[in-house]
Amino acid sequence: MSIGGREFGFDPFQGTAVIRGAVEDDHLTGKLVRQGNDHQVVTLAFEATADDAGVIKGTLQSGRCRWSVELRRG
């Protein structure tokens, strides 16, 4: 994940699916819409909050799949 100004980029699967979104106060929201197999539209959404310690906790969702995400500086 990279955060700059009021925007962020997040590559949750370390591939080519980069979610781009907005940072507003301590809240991050972003969405990636792309064409999947059989020309179906696939949406990957990320919503999270950052605490004072810099930990980002949120949810990554695509269709019926949902992942809990916790990001820390390492």
PDB file of N, CA and C in Angstrom:
ATOM      1  N   MET A   1       0.847  -1.170   0.000  1.00  0.00           N
ATOM      2  CA  MET A   1       0.000   0.000   0.000  1.00  0.00           C
ATOM      3  C   MET A   1       0.889   1.228   0.000  1.00  0.00           C
ATOM      4  N   SER A   2       0.481   2.210  -0.769  1.00  0.00           N
ATOM      5  CA  SER A   2       1.141   3.509  -0.727  1.00  0.00           C
ATOM      6  C   SER A   2       0.081   4.580  -0.547  1.00  0.00           C
ATOM      7  N   ILE A   3       0.379   5.524   0.334  1.00  0.00           N
ATOM      8  CA  ILE A   3      -0.555   6.608   0.640  1.00  0.00           C
ATOM      9  C   ILE A   3       0.165   7.918   0.391  1.00  0.00           C
ATOM     10  N   GLY A   4      -0.501   8.821  -0.321  1.00  0.00           N
ATOM     11  CA  GLY A   4       0.073  10.127  -0.596  1.00  0.00           C
ATOM     12  C   GLY A   4      -1.021  11.161  -0.696  1.00  0.00           C
ATOM     13  N   GLY A   5      -0.894  12.207   0.072  1.00  0.00           N
ATOM     14  CA  GLY A   5      -1.914  13.254   0.021  1.00  0.00           C
ATOM     15  C   GLY A   5      -3.268  12.724   0.455  1.00  0.00           C
ATOM     16  N   ARG A   6      -4.224  12.792  -0.438  1.00  0.00           N
ATOM     17  CA  ARG A   6      -5.589  12.342  -0.134  1.00  0.00           C
ATOM     18  C   ARG A   6      -5.954  11.086  -0.924  1.00  0.00           C
ATOM     19  N   GLU A   7      -4.940  10.348  -1.420  1.00  0.00           N
ATOM     20  CA  GLU A   7      -5.187   9.170  -2.250  1.00  0.00           C
ATOM     21  C   GLU A   7      -4.329   8.002  -1.776  1.00  0.00           C
ATOM     22  N   PHE A   8      -4.738   6.784  -2.166  1.00  0.00           N
ATOM     23  CA  PHE A   8      -3.935   5.614  -1.866  1.00  0.00           C
ATOM     24  C   PHE A   8      -4.015   4.617  -3.007  1.00  0.00           C
ATOM     25  N   GLY A   9      -3.047   3.714  -3.039  1.00  0.00           N
ATOM     26  CA  GLY A   9      -3.038   2.584  -3.955  1.00  0.00           C
ATOM     27  C   GLY A   9      -2.762   1.333  -3.139  1.00  0.00           C
ATOM     28  N   PHE A  10      -3.530   0.276  -3.362  1.00  0.00           N
ATOM     29  CA  PHE A  10      -3.414  -0.944  -2.571  1.00  0.00           C
ATOM     30  C   PHE A  10      -3.465  -2.145  -3.504  1.00  0.00           C
ATOM     31  N   ASP A  11      -2.433  -2.978  -3.455  1.00  0.00           N
ATOM     32  CA  ASP A  11      -2.335  -4.188  -4.269  1.00  0.00           C
ATOM     33  C   ASP A  11      -2.475  -5.384  -3.325  1.00  0.00           C
ATOM     34  N   PRO A  12      -3.702  -5.813  -3.033  1.00  0.00           N
ATOM     35  CA  PRO A  12      -3.919  -6.821  -1.987  1.00  0.00           C
ATOM     36  C   PRO A  12      -3.375  -8.206  -2.311  1.00  0.00           C
ATOM     37  N   PHE A  13      -3.221  -8.549  -3.573  1.00  0.00           N
ATOM     38  CA  PHE A  13      -2.791  -9.892  -3.940  1.00  0.00           C
ATOM     39  C   PHE A  13      -1.402  -9.914  -4.575  1.00  0.00           C
ATOM     40  N   GLN A  14      -0.684  -8.797  -4.468  1.00  0.00           N
ATOM     41  CA  GLN A  14       0.665  -8.655  -5.015  1.00  0.00           C
ATOM     42  C   GLN A  14       0.724  -9.083  -6.478  1.00  0.00           C
ATOM     43  N   GLY A  15      -0.193  -8.537  -7.262  1.00  0.00           N
ATOM     44  CA  GLY A  15      -0.266  -8.842  -8.688  1.00  0.00           C
ATOM     45  C   GLY A  15      -0.572  -7.592  -9.476  1.00  0.00           C
ATOM     46  N   THR A  16      -1.592  -7.655 -10.298  1.00  0.00           N
ATOM     47  CA  THR A  16      -1.939  -6.518 -11.149  1.00  0.00           C
ATOM     48  C   THR A  16      -3.219  -5.823 -10.720  1.00  0.00           C
ATOM     49  N   ALA A  17      -3.866  -6.295  -9.660  1.00  0.00           N
ATOM     50  CA  ALA A  17      -5.126  -5.702  -9.194  1.00  0.00           C
ATOM     51  C   ALA A  17      -4.832  -4.608  -8.175  1.00  0.00           C
ATOM     52  N   VAL A  18      -4.693  -3.376  -8.635  1.00  0.00           N
ATOM     53  CA  VAL A  18      -4.409  -2.256  -7.740  1.00  0.00           C
ATOM     54  C   VAL A  18      -5.679  -1.459  -7.512  1.00  0.00           C
ATOM     55  N   ILE A  19      -6.085  -1.400  -6.259  1.00  0.00           N
ATOM     56  CA  ILE A  19      -7.254  -0.602  -5.871  1.00  0.00           C
ATOM     57  C   ILE A  19      -6.767   0.809  -5.608  1.00  0.00           C
ATOM     58  N   ARG A  20      -7.391   1.778  -6.236  1.00  0.00           N
ATOM     59  CA  ARG A  20      -7.065   3.182  -6.003  1.00  0.00           C
ATOM     60  C   ARG A  20      -8.256   3.817  -5.303  1.00  0.00           C
ATOM     61  N   GLY A  21      -7.962   4.696  -4.348  1.00  0.00           N
ATOM     62  CA  GLY A  21      -9.057   5.294  -3.602  1.00  0.00           C
ATOM     63  C   GLY A  21      -8.675   6.585  -2.930  1.00  0.00           C
ATOM     64  N   ALA A  22      -9.559   7.031  -2.061  1.00  0.00           N
ATOM     65  CA  ALA A  22      -9.421   8.318  -1.395  1.00  0.00           C
ATOM     66  C   ALA A  22      -9.179   8.128   0.098  1.00  0.00           C
ATOM     67  N   VAL A  23      -8.422   9.077   0.659  1.00  0.00           N
ATOM     68  CA  VAL A  23      -8.191   9.129   2.098  1.00  0.00           C
ATOM     69  C   VAL A  23      -8.866  10.390   2.599  1.00  0.00           C
ATOM     70  N   GLU A  24      -9.753  10.215   3.572  1.00  0.00           N
ATOM     71  CA  GLU A  24     -10.440  11.357   4.158  1.00  0.00           C
ATOM     72  C   GLU A  24     -10.383  11.209   5.665  1.00  0.00           C
ATOM     73  N   ASP A  25      -9.659  12.105   6.318  1.00  0.00           N
ATOM     74  CA  ASP A  25      -9.373  12.003   7.747  1.00  0.00           C
ATOM     75  C   ASP A  25      -8.694  10.662   8.007  1.00  0.00           C
ATOM     76  N   ASP A  26      -9.328   9.760   8.741  1.00  0.00           N
ATOM     77  CA  ASP A  26      -8.721   8.458   9.031  1.00  0.00           C
ATOM     78  C   ASP A  26      -9.416   7.327   8.276  1.00  0.00           C
ATOM     79  N   HIS A  27     -10.187   7.663   7.256  1.00  0.00           N
ATOM     80  CA  HIS A  27     -10.986   6.673   6.529  1.00  0.00           C
ATOM     81  C   HIS A  27     -10.468   6.508   5.096  1.00  0.00           C
ATOM     82  N   LEU A  28     -10.315   5.251   4.656  1.00  0.00           N
ATOM     83  CA  LEU A  28      -9.851   4.945   3.307  1.00  0.00           C
ATOM     84  C   LEU A  28     -10.941   4.166   2.579  1.00  0.00           C
ATOM     85  N   THR A  29     -11.292   4.586   1.372  1.00  0.00           N
ATOM     86  CA  THR A  29     -12.258   3.852   0.552  1.00  0.00           C
ATOM     87  C   THR A  29     -11.770   3.821  -0.885  1.00  0.00           C
ATOM     88  N   GLY A  30     -11.874   2.652  -1.486  1.00  0.00           N
ATOM     89  CA  GLY A  30     -11.445   2.517  -2.870  1.00  0.00           C
ATOM     90  C   GLY A  30     -12.102   1.339  -3.546  1.00  0.00           C
ATOM     91  N   LYS A  31     -12.083   1.359  -4.884  1.00  0.00           N
ATOM     92  CA  LYS A  31     -12.741   0.303  -5.647  1.00  0.00           C
ATOM     93  C   LYS A  31     -12.007   0.102  -6.962  1.00  0.00           C
ATOM     94  N   LEU A  32     -11.925  -1.156  -7.372  1.00  0.00           N
ATOM     95  CA  LEU A  32     -11.386  -1.530  -8.673  1.00  0.00           C
ATOM     96  C   LEU A  32     -12.466  -2.318  -9.398  1.00  0.00           C
ATOM     97  N   VAL A  33     -12.808  -1.882 -10.598  1.00  0.00           N
ATOM     98  CA  VAL A  33     -13.783  -2.594 -11.429  1.00  0.00           C
ATOM     99  C   VAL A  33     -13.058  -3.015 -12.691  1.00  0.00           C
ATOM    100  N   ARG A  34     -13.101  -4.315 -12.985  1.00  0.00           N
ATOM    101  CA  ARG A  34     -12.433  -4.816 -14.188  1.00  0.00           C
ATOM    102  C   ARG A  34     -13.227  -5.977 -14.766  1.00  0.00           C
ATOM    103  N   GLN A  35     -12.845  -6.362 -15.955  1.00  0.00           N
ATOM    104  CA  GLN A  35     -13.519  -7.454 -16.639  1.00  0.00           C
ATOM    105  C   GLN A  35     -12.857  -8.769 -16.252  1.00  0.00           C
ATOM    106  N   GLY A  36     -13.669  -9.728 -15.803  1.00  0.00           N
ATOM    107  CA  GLY A  36     -13.155 -11.031 -15.423  1.00  0.00           C
ATOM    108  C   GLY A  36     -13.402 -12.058 -16.512  1.00  0.00           C
ATOM    109  N   ASN A  37     -13.412 -13.315 -16.115  1.00  0.00           N
ATOM    110  CA  ASN A  37     -13.685 -14.408 -17.059  1.00  0.00           C
ATOM    111  C   ASN A  37     -15.074 -14.257 -17.665  1.00  0.00           C
ATOM    112  N   ASP A  38     -15.233 -14.716 -18.873  1.00  0.00           N
ATOM    113  CA  ASP A  38     -16.528 -14.663 -19.577  1.00  0.00           C
ATOM    114  C   ASP A  38     -17.078 -13.247 -19.663  1.00  0.00           C
ATOM    115  N   HIS A  39     -16.183 -12.257 -19.646  1.00  0.00           N
ATOM    116  CA  HIS A  39     -16.560 -10.841 -19.789  1.00  0.00           C
ATOM    117  C   HIS A  39     -17.472 -10.347 -18.663  1.00  0.00           C
ATOM    118  N   GLN A  40     -17.422 -11.006 -17.513  1.00  0.00           N
ATOM    119  CA  GLN A  40     -18.193 -10.551 -16.366  1.00  0.00           C
ATOM    120  C   GLN A  40     -17.452  -9.403 -15.682  1.00  0.00           C
ATOM    121  N   VAL A  41     -18.203  -8.481 -15.119  1.00  0.00           N
ATOM    122  CA  VAL A  41     -17.615  -7.371 -14.377  1.00  0.00           C
ATOM    123  C   VAL A  41     -17.294  -7.853 -12.963  1.00  0.00           C
ATOM    124  N   VAL A  42     -16.051  -7.631 -12.548  1.00  0.00           N
ATOM    125  CA  VAL A  42     -15.597  -8.015 -11.215  1.00  0.00           C
ATOM    126  C   VAL A  42     -15.253  -6.741 -10.454  1.00  0.00           C
ATOM    127  N   THR A  43     -15.801  -6.590  -9.255  1.00  0.00           N
ATOM    128  CA  THR A  43     -15.537  -5.427  -8.421  1.00  0.00           C
ATOM    129  C   THR A  43     -14.774  -5.862  -7.180  1.00  0.00           C
ATOM    130  N   LEU A  44     -13.718  -5.139  -6.861  1.00  0.00           N
ATOM    131  CA  LEU A  44     -12.919  -5.379  -5.670  1.00  0.00           C
ATOM    132  C   LEU A  44     -12.935  -4.079  -4.878  1.00  0.00           C
ATOM    133  N   ALA A  45     -13.515  -4.112  -3.673  1.00  0.00           N
ATOM    134  CA  ALA A  45     -13.676  -2.893  -2.877  1.00  0.00           C
ATOM    135  C   ALA A  45     -12.911  -3.002  -1.563  1.00  0.00           C
ATOM    136  N   PHE A  46     -12.348  -1.879  -1.126  1.00  0.00           N
ATOM    137  CA  PHE A  46     -11.595  -1.815   0.121  1.00  0.00           C
ATOM    138  C   PHE A  46     -12.110  -0.645   0.934  1.00  0.00           C
ATOM    139  N   GLU A  47     -12.385  -0.899   2.210  1.00  0.00           N
ATOM    140  CA  GLU A  47     -12.822   0.152   3.129  1.00  0.00           C
ATOM    141  C   GLU A  47     -12.118  -0.083   4.455  1.00  0.00           C
ATOM    142  N   ALA A  48     -11.496   0.968   5.008  1.00  0.00           N
ATOM    143  CA  ALA A  48     -10.706   0.799   6.225  1.00  0.00           C
ATOM    144  C   ALA A  48     -10.594   2.108   6.989  1.00  0.00           C
ATOM    145  N   THR A  49     -10.093   1.983   8.209  1.00  0.00           N
ATOM    146  CA  THR A  49      -9.771   3.151   9.022  1.00  0.00           C
ATOM    147  C   THR A  49      -8.350   2.982   9.548  1.00  0.00           C
ATOM    148  N   ALA A  50      -7.701   4.106   9.826  1.00  0.00           N
ATOM    149  CA  ALA A  50      -6.354   4.116  10.389  1.00  0.00           C
ATOM    150  C   ALA A  50      -6.422   4.682  11.794  1.00  0.00           C
ATOM    151  N   ASP A  51      -5.694   4.049  12.721  1.00  0.00           N
ATOM    152  CA  ASP A  51      -5.691   4.573  14.087  1.00  0.00           C
ATOM    153  C   ASP A  51      -4.473   5.473  14.306  1.00  0.00           C
ATOM    154  N   ASP A  52      -4.341   6.002  15.506  1.00  0.00           N
ATOM    155  CA  ASP A  52      -3.253   6.935  15.812  1.00  0.00           C
ATOM    156  C   ASP A  52      -1.878   6.280  15.742  1.00  0.00           C
ATOM    157  N   ALA A  53      -1.821   4.950  15.890  1.00  0.00           N
ATOM    158  CA  ALA A  53      -0.552   4.232  15.810  1.00  0.00           C
ATOM    159  C   ALA A  53      -0.170   3.905  14.368  1.00  0.00           C
ATOM    160  N   GLY A  54      -1.023   4.269  13.407  1.00  0.00           N
ATOM    161  CA  GLY A  54      -0.737   4.014  12.000  1.00  0.00           C
ATOM    162  C   GLY A  54      -1.189   2.653  11.508  1.00  0.00           C
ATOM    163  N   VAL A  55      -1.951   1.913  12.312  1.00  0.00           N
ATOM    164  CA  VAL A  55      -2.472   0.611  11.904  1.00  0.00           C
ATOM    165  C   VAL A  55      -3.744   0.826  11.088  1.00  0.00           C
ATOM    166  N   ILE A  56      -3.806   0.187   9.931  1.00  0.00           N
ATOM    167  CA  ILE A  56      -4.976   0.288   9.058  1.00  0.00           C
ATOM    168  C   ILE A  56      -5.746  -1.025   9.145  1.00  0.00           C
ATOM    169  N   LYS A  57      -7.015  -0.947   9.545  1.00  0.00           N
ATOM    170  CA  LYS A  57      -7.870  -2.129   9.667  1.00  0.00           C
ATOM    171  C   LYS A  57      -9.098  -1.922   8.806  1.00  0.00           C
ATOM    172  N   GLY A  58      -9.452  -2.971   8.050  1.00  0.00           N
ATOM    173  CA  GLY A  58     -10.608  -2.819   7.183  1.00  0.00           C
ATOM    174  C   GLY A  58     -11.054  -4.115   6.556  1.00  0.00           C
ATOM    175  N   THR A  59     -11.816  -3.957   5.477  1.00  0.00           N
ATOM    176  CA  THR A  59     -12.417  -5.077   4.773  1.00  0.00           C
ATOM    177  C   THR A  59     -12.148  -4.955   3.286  1.00  0.00           C
ATOM    178  N   LEU A  60     -11.802  -6.076   2.687  1.00  0.00           N
ATOM    179  CA  LEU A  60     -11.631  -6.210   1.248  1.00  0.00           C
ATOM    180  C   LEU A  60     -12.733  -7.146   0.781  1.00  0.00           C
ATOM    181  N   GLN A  61     -13.489  -6.742  -0.235  1.00  0.00           N
ATOM    182  CA  GLN A  61     -14.621  -7.550  -0.669  1.00  0.00           C
ATOM    183  C   GLN A  61     -14.701  -7.636  -2.183  1.00  0.00           C
ATOM    184  N   SER A  62     -15.004  -8.847  -2.656  1.00  0.00           N
ATOM    185  CA  SER A  62     -15.250  -9.099  -4.070  1.00  0.00           C
ATOM    186  C   SER A  62     -16.371 -10.121  -4.155  1.00  0.00           C
ATOM    187  N   GLY A  63     -17.512  -9.699  -4.659  1.00  0.00           N
ATOM    188  CA  GLY A  63     -18.658 -10.603  -4.729  1.00  0.00           C
ATOM    189  C   GLY A  63     -19.024 -11.100  -3.342  1.00  0.00           C
ATOM    190  N   ARG A  64     -19.105 -12.423  -3.192  1.00  0.00           N
ATOM    191  CA  ARG A  64     -19.447 -13.005  -1.894  1.00  0.00           C
ATOM    192  C   ARG A  64     -18.226 -13.223  -1.020  1.00  0.00           C
ATOM    193  N   CYS A  65     -17.036 -12.997  -1.541  1.00  0.00           N
ATOM    194  CA  CYS A  65     -15.798 -13.187  -0.776  1.00  0.00           C
ATOM    195  C   CYS A  65     -15.485 -11.920   0.011  1.00  0.00           C
ATOM    196  N   ARG A  66     -15.069 -12.112   1.258  1.00  0.00           N
ATOM    197  CA  ARG A  66     -14.785 -10.975   2.131  1.00  0.00           C
ATOM    198  C   ARG A  66     -13.577 -11.329   3.000  1.00  0.00           C
ATOM    199  N   TRP A  67     -12.603 -10.397   3.059  1.00  0.00           N
ATOM    200  CA  TRP A  67     -11.405 -10.604   3.846  1.00  0.00           C
ATOM    201  C   TRP A  67     -11.258  -9.479   4.860  1.00  0.00           C
ATOM    202  N   SER A  68     -10.825  -9.821   6.067  1.00  0.00           N
ATOM    203  CA  SER A  68     -10.443  -8.818   7.058  1.00  0.00           C
ATOM    204  C   SER A  68      -8.980  -8.488   6.822  1.00  0.00           C
ATOM    205  N   VAL A  69      -8.656  -7.200   6.847  1.00  0.00           N
ATOM    206  CA  VAL A  69      -7.293  -6.749   6.534  1.00  0.00           C
ATOM    207  C   VAL A  69      -6.764  -5.914   7.700  1.00  0.00           C
ATOM    208  N   GLU A  70      -5.518  -6.184   8.078  1.00  0.00           N
ATOM    209  CA  GLU A  70      -4.839  -5.360   9.060  1.00  0.00           C
ATOM    210  C   GLU A  70      -3.439  -5.094   8.538  1.00  0.00           C
ATOM    211  N   LEU A  71      -3.115  -3.838   8.325  1.00  0.00           N
ATOM    212  CA  LEU A  71      -1.822  -3.452   7.763  1.00  0.00           C
ATOM    213  C   LEU A  71      -1.040  -2.654   8.796  1.00  0.00           C
ATOM    214  N   ARG A  72       0.240  -3.025   8.961  1.00  0.00           N
ATOM    215  CA  ARG A  72       1.150  -2.318   9.866  1.00  0.00           C
ATOM    216  C   ARG A  72       2.428  -2.019   9.112  1.00  0.00           C
ATOM    217  N   ARG A  73       3.076  -0.950   9.509  1.00  0.00           N
ATOM    218  CA  ARG A  73       4.372  -0.645   8.909  1.00  0.00           C
ATOM    219  C   ARG A  73       5.365  -1.694   9.374  1.00  0.00           C
ATOM    220  N   GLY A  74       6.210  -2.122   8.442  1.00  0.00           N
ATOM    221  CA  GLY A  74       7.133  -3.188   8.830  1.00  0.00           C
ATOM    222  C   GLY A  74       8.545  -2.933   8.447  1.00  0.00           C
TER     223      GLY A  74
END
